[in-house]
JSON list of C-alpha atoms in Angstrom, two decimals:
[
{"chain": "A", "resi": 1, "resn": "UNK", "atom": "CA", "xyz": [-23.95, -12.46, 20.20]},
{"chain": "A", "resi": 2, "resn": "UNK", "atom": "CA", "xyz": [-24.34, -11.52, 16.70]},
{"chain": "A", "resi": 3, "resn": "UNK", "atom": "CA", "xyz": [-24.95, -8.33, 15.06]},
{"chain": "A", "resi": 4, "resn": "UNK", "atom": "CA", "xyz": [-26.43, -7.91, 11.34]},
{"chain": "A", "resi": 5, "resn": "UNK", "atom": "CA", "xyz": [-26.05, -4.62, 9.21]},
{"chain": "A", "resi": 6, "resn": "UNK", "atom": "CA", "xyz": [-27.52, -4.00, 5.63]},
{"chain": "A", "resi": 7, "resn": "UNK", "atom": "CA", "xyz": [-25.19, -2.32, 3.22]},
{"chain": "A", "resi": 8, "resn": "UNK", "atom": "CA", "xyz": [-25.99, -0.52, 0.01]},
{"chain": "A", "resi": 9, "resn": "UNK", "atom": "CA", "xyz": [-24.29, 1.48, -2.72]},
{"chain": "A", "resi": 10, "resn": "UNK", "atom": "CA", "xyz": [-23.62, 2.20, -6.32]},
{"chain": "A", "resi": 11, "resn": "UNK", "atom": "CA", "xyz": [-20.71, 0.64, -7.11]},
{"chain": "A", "resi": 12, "resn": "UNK", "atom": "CA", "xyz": [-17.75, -1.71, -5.73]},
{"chain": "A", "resi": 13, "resn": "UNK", "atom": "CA", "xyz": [-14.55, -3.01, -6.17]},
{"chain": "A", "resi": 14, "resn": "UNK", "atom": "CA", "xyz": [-13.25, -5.69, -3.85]},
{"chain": "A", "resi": 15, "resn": "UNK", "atom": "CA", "xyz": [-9.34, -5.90, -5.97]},
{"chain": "A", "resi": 16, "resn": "UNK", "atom": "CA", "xyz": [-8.25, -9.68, -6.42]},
{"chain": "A", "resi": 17, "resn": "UNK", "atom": "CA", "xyz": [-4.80, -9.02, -5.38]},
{"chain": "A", "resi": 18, "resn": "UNK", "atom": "CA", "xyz": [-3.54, -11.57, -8.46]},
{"chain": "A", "resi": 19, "resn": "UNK", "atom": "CA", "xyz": [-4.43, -8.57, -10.80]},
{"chain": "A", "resi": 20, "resn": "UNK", "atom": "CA", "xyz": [-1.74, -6.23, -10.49]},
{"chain": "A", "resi": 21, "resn": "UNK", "atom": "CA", "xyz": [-1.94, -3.82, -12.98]},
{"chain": "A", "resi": 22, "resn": "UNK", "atom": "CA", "xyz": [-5.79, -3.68, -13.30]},
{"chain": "A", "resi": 23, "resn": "UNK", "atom": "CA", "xyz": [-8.58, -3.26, -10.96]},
{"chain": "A", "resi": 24, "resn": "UNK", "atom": "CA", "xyz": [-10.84, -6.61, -11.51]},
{"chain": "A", "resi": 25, "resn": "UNK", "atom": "CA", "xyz": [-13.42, -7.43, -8.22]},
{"chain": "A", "resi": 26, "resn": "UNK", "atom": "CA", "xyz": [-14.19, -10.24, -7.15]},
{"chain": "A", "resi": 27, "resn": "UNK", "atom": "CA", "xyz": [-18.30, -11.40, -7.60]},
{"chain": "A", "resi": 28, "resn": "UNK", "atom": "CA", "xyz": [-19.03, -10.23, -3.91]},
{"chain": "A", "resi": 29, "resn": "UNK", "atom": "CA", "xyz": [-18.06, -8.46, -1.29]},
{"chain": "A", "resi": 30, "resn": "UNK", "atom": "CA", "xyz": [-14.43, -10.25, 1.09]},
{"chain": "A", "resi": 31, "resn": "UNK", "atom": "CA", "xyz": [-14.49, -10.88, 4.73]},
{"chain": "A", "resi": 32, "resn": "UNK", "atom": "CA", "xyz": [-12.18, -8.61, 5.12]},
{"chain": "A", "resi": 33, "resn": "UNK", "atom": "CA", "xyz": [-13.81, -5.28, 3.39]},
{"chain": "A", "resi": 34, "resn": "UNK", "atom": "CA", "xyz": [-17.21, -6.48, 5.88]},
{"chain": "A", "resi": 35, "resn": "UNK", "atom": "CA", "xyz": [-15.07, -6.34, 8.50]},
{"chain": "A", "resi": 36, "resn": "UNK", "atom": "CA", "xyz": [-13.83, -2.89, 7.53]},
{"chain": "A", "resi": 37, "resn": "UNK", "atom": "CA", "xyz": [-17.16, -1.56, 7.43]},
{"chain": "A", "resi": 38, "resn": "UNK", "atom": "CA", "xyz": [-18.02, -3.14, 11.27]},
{"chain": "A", "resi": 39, "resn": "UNK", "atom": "CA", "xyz": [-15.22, -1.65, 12.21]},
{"chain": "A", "resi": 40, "resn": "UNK", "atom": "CA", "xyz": [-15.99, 1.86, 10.85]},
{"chain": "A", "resi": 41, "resn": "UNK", "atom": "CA", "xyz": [-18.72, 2.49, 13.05]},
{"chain": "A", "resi": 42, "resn": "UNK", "atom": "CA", "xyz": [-17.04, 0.75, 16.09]},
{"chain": "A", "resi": 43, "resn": "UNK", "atom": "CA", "xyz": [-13.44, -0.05, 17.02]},
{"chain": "A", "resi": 44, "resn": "UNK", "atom": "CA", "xyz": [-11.68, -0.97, 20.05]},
{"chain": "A", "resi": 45, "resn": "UNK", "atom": "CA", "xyz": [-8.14, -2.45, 20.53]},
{"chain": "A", "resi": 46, "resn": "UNK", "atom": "CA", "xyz": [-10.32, -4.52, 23.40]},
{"chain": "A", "resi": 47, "resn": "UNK", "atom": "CA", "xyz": [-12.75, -5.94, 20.59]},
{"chain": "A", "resi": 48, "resn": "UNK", "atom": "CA", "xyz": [-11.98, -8.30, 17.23]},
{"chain": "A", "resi": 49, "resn": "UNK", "atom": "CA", "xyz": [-14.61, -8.56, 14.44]},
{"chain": "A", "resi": 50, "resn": "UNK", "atom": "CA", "xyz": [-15.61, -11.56, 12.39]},
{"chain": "A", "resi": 51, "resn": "UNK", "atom": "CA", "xyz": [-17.38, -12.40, 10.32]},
{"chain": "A", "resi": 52, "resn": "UNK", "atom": "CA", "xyz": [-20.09, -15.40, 10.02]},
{"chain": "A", "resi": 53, "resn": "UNK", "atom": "CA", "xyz": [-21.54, -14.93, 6.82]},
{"chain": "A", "resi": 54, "resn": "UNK", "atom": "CA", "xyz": [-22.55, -12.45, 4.21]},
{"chain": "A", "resi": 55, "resn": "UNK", "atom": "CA", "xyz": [-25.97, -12.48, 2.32]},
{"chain": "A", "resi": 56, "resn": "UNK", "atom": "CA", "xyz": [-25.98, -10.88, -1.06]},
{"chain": "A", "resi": 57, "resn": "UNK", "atom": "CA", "xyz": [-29.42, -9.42, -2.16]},
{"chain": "A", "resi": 58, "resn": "UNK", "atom": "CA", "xyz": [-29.10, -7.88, -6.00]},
{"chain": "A", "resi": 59, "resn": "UNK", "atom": "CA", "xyz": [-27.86, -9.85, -9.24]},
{"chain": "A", "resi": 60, "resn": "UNK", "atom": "CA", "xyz": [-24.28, -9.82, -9.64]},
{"chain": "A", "resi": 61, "resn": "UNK", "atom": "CA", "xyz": [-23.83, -7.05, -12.36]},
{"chain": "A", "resi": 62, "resn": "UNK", "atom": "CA", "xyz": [-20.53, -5.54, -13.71]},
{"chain": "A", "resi": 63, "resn": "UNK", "atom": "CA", "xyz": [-19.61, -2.29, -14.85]},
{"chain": "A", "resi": 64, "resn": "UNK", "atom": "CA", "xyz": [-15.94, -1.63, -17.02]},
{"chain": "A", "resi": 65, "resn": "UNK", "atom": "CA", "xyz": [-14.66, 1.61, -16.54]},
{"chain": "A", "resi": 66, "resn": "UNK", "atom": "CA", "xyz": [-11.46, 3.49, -18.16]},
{"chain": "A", "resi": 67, "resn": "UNK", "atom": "CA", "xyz": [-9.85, 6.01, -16.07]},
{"chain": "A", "resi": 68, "resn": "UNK", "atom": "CA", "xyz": [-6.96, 8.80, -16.36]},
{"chain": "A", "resi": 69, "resn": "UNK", "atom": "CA", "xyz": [-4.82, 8.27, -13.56]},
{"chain": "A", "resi": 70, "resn": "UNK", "atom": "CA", "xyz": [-1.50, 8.88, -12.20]},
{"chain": "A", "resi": 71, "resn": "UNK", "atom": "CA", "xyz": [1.32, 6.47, -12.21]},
{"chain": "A", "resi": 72, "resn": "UNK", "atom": "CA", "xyz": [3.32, 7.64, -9.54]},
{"chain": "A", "resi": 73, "resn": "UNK", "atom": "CA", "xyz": [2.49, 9.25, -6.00]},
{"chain": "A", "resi": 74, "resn": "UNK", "atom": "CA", "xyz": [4.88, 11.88, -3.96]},
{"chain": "A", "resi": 75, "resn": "UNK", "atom": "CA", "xyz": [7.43, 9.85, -2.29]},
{"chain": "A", "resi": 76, "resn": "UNK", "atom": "CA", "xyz": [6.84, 9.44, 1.61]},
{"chain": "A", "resi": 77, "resn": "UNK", "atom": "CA", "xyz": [10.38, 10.32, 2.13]},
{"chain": "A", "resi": 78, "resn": "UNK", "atom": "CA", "xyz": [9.46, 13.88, 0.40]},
{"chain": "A", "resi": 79, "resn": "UNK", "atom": "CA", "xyz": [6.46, 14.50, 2.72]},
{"chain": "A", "resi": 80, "resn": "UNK", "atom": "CA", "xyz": [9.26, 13.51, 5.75]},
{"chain": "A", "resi": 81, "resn": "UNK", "atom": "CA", "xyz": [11.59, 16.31, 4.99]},
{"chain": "A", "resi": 82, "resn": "UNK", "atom": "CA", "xyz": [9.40, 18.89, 3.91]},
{"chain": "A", "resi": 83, "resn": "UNK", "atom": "CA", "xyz": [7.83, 18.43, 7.54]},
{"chain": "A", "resi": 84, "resn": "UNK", "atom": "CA", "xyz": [11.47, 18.46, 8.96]},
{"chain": "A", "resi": 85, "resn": "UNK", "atom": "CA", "xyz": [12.76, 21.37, 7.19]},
{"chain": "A", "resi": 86, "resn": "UNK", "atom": "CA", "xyz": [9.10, 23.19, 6.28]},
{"chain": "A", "resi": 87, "resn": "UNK", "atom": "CA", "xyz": [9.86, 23.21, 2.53]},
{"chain": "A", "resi": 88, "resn": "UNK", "atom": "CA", "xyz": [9.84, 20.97, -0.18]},
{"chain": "A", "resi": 89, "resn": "UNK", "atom": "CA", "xyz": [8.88, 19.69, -3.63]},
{"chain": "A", "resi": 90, "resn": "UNK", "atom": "CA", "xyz": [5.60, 18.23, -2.87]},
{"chain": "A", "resi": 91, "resn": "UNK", "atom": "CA", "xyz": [3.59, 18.96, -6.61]},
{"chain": "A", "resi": 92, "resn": "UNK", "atom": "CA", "xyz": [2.82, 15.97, -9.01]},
{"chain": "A", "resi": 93, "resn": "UNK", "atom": "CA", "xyz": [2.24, 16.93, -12.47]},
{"chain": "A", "resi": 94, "resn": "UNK", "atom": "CA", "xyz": [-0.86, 14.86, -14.28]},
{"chain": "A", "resi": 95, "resn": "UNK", "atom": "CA", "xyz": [0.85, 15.31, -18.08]},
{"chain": "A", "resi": 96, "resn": "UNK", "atom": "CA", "xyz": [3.76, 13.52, -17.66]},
{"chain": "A", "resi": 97, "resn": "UNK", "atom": "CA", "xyz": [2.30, 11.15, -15.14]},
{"chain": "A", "resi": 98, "resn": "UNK", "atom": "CA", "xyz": [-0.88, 10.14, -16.76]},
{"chain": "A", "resi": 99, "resn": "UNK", "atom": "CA", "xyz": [-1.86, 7.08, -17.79]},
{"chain": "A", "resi": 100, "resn": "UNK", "atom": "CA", "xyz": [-4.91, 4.99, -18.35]},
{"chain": "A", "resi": 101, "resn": "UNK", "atom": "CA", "xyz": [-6.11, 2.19, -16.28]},
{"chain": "A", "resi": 102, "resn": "UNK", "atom": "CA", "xyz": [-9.45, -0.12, -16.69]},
{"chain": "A", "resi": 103, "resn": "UNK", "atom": "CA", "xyz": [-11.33, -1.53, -13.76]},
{"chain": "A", "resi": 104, "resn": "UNK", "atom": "CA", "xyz": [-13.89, -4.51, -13.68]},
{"chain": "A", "resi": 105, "resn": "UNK", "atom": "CA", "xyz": [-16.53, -3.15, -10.26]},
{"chain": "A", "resi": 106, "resn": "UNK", "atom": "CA", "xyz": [-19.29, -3.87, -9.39]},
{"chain": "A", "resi": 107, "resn": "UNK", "atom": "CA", "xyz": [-22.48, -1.89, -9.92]},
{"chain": "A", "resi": 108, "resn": "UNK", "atom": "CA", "xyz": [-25.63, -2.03, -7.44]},
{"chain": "A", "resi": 109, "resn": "UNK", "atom": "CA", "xyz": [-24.87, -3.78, -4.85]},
{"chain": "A", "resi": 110, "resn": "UNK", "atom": "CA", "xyz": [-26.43, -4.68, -1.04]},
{"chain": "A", "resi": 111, "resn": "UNK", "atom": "CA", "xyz": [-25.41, -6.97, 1.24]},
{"chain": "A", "resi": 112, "resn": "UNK", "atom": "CA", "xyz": [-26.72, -8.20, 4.89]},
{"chain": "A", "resi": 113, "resn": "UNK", "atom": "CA", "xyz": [-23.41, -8.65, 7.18]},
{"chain": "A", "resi": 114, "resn": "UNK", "atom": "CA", "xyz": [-23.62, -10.85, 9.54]},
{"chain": "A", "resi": 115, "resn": "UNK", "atom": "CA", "xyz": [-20.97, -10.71, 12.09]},
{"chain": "A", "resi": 116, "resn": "UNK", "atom": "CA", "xyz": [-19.30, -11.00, 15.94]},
{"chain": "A", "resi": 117, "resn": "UNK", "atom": "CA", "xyz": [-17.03, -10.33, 18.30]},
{"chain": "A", "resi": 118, "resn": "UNK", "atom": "CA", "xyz": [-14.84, -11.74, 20.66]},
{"chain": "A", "resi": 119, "resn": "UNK", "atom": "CA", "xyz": [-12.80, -10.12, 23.72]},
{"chain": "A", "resi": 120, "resn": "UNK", "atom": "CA", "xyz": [-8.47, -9.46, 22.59]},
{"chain": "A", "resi": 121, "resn": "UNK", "atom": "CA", "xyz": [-6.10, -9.59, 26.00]},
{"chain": "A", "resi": 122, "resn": "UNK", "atom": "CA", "xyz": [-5.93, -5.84, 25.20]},
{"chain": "A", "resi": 123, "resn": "UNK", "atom": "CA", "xyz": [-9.49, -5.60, 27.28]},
{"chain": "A", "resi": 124, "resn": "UNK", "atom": "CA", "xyz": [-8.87, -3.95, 30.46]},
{"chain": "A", "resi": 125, "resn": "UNK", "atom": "CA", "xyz": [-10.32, -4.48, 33.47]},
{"chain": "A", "resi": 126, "resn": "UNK", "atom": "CA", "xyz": [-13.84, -2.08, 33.16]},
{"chain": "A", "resi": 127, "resn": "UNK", "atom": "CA", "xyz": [-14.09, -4.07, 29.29]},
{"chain": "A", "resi": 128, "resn": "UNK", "atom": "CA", "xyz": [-17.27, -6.76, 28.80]},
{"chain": "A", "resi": 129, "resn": "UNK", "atom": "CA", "xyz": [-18.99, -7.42, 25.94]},
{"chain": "A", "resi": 130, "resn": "UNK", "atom": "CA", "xyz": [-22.20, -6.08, 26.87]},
{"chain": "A", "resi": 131, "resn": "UNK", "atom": "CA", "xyz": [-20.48, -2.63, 26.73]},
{"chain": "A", "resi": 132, "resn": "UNK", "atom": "CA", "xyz": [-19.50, -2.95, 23.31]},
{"chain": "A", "resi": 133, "resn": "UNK", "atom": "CA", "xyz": [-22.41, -4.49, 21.80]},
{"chain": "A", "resi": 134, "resn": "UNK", "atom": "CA", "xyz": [-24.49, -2.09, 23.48]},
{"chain": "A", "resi": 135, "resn": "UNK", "atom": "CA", "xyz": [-21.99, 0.79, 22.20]},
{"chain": "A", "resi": 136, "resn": "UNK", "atom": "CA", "xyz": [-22.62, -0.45, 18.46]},
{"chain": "A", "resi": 137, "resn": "UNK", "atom": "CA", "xyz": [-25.92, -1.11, 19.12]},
{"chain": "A", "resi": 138, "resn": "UNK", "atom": "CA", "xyz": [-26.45, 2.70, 19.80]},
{"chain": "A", "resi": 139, "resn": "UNK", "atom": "CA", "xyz": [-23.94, 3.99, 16.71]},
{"chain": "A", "resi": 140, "resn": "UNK", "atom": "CA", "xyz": [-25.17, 1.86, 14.13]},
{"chain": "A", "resi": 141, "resn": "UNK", "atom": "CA", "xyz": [-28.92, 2.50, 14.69]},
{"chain": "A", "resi": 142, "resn": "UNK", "atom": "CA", "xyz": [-28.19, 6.59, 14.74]},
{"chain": "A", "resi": 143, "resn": "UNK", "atom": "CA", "xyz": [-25.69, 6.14, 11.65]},
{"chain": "A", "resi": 144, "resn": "UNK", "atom": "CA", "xyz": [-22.75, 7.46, 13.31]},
{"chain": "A", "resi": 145, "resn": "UNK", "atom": "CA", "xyz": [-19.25, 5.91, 11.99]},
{"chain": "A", "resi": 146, "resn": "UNK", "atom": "CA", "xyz": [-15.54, 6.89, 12.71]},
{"chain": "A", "resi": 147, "resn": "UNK", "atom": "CA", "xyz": [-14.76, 6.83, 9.25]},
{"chain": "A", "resi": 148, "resn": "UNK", "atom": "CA", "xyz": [-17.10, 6.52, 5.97]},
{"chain": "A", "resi": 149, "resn": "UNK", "atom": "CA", "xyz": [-17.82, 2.99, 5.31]},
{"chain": "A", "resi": 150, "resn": "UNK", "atom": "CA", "xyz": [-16.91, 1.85, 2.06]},
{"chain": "A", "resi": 151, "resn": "UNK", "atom": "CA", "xyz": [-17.24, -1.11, -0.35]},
{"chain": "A", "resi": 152, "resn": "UNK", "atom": "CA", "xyz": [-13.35, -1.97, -1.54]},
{"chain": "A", "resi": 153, "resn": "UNK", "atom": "CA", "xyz": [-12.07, 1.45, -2.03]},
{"chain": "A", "resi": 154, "resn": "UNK", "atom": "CA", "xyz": [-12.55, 4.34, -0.38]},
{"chain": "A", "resi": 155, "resn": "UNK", "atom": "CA", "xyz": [-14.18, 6.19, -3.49]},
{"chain": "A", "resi": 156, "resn": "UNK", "atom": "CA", "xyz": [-16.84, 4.11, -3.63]},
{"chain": "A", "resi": 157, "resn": "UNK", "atom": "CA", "xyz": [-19.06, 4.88, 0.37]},
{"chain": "A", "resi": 158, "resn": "UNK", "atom": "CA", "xyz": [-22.12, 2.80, 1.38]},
{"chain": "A", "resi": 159, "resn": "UNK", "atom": "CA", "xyz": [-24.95, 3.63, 2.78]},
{"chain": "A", "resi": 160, "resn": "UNK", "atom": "CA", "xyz": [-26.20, 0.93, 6.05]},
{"chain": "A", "resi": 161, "resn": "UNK", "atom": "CA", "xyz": [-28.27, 0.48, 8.42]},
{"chain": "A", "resi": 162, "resn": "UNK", "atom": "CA", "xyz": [-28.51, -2.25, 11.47]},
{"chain": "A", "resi": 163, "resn": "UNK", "atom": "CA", "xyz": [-31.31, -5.18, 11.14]},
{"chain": "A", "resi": 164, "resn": "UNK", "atom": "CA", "xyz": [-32.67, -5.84, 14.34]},
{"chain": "A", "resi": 165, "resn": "UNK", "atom": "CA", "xyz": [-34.90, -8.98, 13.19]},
{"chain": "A", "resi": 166, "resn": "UNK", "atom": "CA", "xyz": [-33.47, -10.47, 9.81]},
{"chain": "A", "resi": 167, "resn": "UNK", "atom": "CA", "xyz": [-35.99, -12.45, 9.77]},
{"chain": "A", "resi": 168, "resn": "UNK", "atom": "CA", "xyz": [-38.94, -10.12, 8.23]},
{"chain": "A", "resi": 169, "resn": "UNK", "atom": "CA", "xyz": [-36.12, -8.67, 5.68]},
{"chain": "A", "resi": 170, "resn": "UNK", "atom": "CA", "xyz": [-36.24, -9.93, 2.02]},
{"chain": "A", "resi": 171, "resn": "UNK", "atom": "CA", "xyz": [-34.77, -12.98, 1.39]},
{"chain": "A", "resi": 172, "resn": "UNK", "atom": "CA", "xyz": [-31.32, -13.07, -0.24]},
{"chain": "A", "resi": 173, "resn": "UNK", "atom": "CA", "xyz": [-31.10, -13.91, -4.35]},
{"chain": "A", "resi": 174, "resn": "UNK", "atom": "CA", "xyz": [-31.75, -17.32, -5.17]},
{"chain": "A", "resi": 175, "resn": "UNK", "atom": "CA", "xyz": [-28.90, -18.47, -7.05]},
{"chain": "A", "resi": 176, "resn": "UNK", "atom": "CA", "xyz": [-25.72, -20.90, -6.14]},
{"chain": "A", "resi": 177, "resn": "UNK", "atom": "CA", "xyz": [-22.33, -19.94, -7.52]},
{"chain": "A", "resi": 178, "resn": "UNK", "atom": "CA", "xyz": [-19.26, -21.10, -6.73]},
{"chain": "A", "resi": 179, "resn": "UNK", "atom": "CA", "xyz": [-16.68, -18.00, -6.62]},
{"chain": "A", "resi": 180, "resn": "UNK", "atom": "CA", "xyz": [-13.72, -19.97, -6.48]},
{"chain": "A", "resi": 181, "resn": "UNK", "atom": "CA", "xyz": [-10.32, -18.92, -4.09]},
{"chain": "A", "resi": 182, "resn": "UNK", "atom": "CA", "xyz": [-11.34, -15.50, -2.14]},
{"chain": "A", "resi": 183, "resn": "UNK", "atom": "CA", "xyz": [-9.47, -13.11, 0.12]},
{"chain": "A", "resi": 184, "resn": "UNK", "atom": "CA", "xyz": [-10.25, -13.88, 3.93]},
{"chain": "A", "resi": 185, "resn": "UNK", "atom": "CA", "xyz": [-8.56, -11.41, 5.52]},
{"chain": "A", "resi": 186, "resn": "UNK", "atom": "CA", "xyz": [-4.74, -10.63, 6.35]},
{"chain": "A", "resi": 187, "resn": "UNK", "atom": "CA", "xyz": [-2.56, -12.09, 9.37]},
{"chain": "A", "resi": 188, "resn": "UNK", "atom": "CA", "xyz": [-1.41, -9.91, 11.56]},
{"chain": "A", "resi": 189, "resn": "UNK", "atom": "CA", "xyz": [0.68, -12.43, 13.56]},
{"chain": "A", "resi": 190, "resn": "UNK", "atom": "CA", "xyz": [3.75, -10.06, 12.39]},
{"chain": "A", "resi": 191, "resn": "UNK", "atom": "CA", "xyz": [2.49, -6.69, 12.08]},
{"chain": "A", "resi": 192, "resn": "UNK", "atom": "CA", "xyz": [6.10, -5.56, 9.90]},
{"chain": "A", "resi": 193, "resn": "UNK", "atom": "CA", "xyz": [4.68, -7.96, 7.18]},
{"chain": "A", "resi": 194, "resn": "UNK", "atom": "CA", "xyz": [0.94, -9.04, 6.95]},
{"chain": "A", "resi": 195, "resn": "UNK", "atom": "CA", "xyz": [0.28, -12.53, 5.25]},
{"chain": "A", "resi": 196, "resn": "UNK", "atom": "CA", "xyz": [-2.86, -13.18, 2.95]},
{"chain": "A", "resi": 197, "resn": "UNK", "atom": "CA", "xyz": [-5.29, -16.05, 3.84]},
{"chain": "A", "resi": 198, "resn": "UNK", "atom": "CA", "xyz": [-7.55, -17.13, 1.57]},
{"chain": "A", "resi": 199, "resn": "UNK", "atom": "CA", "xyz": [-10.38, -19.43, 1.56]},
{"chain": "A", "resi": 200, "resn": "UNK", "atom": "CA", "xyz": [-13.27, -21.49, -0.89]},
{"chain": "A", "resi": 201, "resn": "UNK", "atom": "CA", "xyz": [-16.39, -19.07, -1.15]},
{"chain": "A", "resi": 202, "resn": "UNK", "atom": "CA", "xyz": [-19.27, -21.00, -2.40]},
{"chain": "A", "resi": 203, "resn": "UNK", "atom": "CA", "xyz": [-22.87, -18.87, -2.67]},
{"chain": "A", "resi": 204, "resn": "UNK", "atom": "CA", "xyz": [-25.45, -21.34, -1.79]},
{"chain": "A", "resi": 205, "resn": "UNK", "atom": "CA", "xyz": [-28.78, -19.37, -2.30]},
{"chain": "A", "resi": 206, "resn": "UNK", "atom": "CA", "xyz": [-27.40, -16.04, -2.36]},
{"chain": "A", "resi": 207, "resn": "UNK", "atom": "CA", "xyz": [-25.72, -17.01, 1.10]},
{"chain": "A", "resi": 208, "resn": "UNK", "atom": "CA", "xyz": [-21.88, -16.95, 1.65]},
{"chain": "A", "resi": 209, "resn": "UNK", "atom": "CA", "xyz": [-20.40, -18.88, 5.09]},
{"chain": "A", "resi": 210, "resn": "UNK", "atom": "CA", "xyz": [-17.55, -17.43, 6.04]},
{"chain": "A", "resi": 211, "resn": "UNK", "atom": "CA", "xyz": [-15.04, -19.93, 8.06]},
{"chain": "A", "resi": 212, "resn": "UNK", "atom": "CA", "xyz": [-13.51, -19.41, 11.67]},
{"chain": "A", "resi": 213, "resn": "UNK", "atom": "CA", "xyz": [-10.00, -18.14, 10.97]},
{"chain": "A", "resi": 214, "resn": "UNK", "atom": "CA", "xyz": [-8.33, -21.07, 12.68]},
{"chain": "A", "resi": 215, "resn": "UNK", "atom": "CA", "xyz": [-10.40, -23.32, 10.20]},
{"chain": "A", "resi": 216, "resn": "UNK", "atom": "CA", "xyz": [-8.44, -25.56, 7.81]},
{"chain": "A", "resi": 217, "resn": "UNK", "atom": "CA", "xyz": [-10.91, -23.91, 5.16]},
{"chain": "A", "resi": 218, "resn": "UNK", "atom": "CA", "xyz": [-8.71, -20.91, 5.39]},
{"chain": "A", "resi": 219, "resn": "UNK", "atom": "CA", "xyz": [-5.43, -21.35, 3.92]},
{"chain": "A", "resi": 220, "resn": "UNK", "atom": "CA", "xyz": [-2.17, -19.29, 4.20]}
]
């Protein structure tokens, strides 16, 4: 049972967690930020996303922007007491905390998602998947989400809409690239501390296949 969605929007930035100190995207959109977006208009502790494989549809194009920003945030151990106690020094002040930062995104961008899911043992007993598919059947073709989709950050929304027959849509853009080493996703085995995976993206006529998790594409 697979489900495809169409996502568009002005710009993009999908972080390459090796930068540290400034924003640089990778070529296309990750796994993980498509599963994000699924996930947006429906989530369930009973249902897991994944995705199959991502089409991209508009030339690769970049965009470098310079932005003031702030170096610090307020401390979560701030926001704590001041909800204990019901005062506290919550301000930041932008002239001593400013600095600037560049980012590499991406500009123009649409995608077709192509994506499933599959059952977790947190399914109760009144769970099957025709509920759910029918559930984001019904959300995704009126628009409605949980939370804004986005494409890497949440400043940057996307528009989408569900494909019902992919095959009358436009074809994806004819080029092959390889994009080299890619966030998959994180694992979750130990929620306290989240491990990377990564795997070999290769776009093969605008078409990106995305490995089962368990693959020994995906590395750790």
């Amino acid at each position: 049972m697979g489900f495809c969605l169409e996502v568009r929007g002005d710009f993009a930035c999908f972080t390459r967690p090796e930068m540290k100190v400034e924003r640089v995207s990778y070529d296309v959109i990750t796994p993980s930020a498509a599963r994000n977006i699924y996930q947006a208009i429906l989530w369930k502790p009973a249902i897991e996303w994944r995705i199959q494989r991502i089409e991209i549809l508009k030339p690769i194009r970049w965009l470098n922007l310079r932005r003031n920003e702030l170096k610090s945030v307020v401390p979560s151990g701030s926001v704590k007491t001041a909800m204990k106690k019901g005062i506290g020094l919550l301000g930041s002040y932008i002239e001593p905390d400013r600095q600037q930062r560049a980012s590499l995104l991406l500009r123009d961008v649409a995608y077709r998602l192509h994506a499933d899911f599959t059952m977790t043992d947190k399914a109760g007993a009144a769970d099957n998947p025709g509920k759910f598919a029918e559930m984001f059947r019904r959300r995704a073709k009126k628009g409605q989400c949980f939370t804004q989709p986005y494409l890497g950050t949440r400043e940057f929304s996307c528009d989408f809409r569900l494909i019902e027959d992919s095959d009358i849509e436009s074809a994806a853009l004819a080029e092959d690239r390889d994009l080299g080493w890619m966030l998959y996703d994180l694992d979750f085995t130990d929620p306290a501390s989240p491990q990377p995976m990564f795997f070999h993206a290769q776009m093969q006529q605008g078409v990106v296949h995305v490995p089962a998790a368990d693959s020994d594409e995906v590395r750790k």
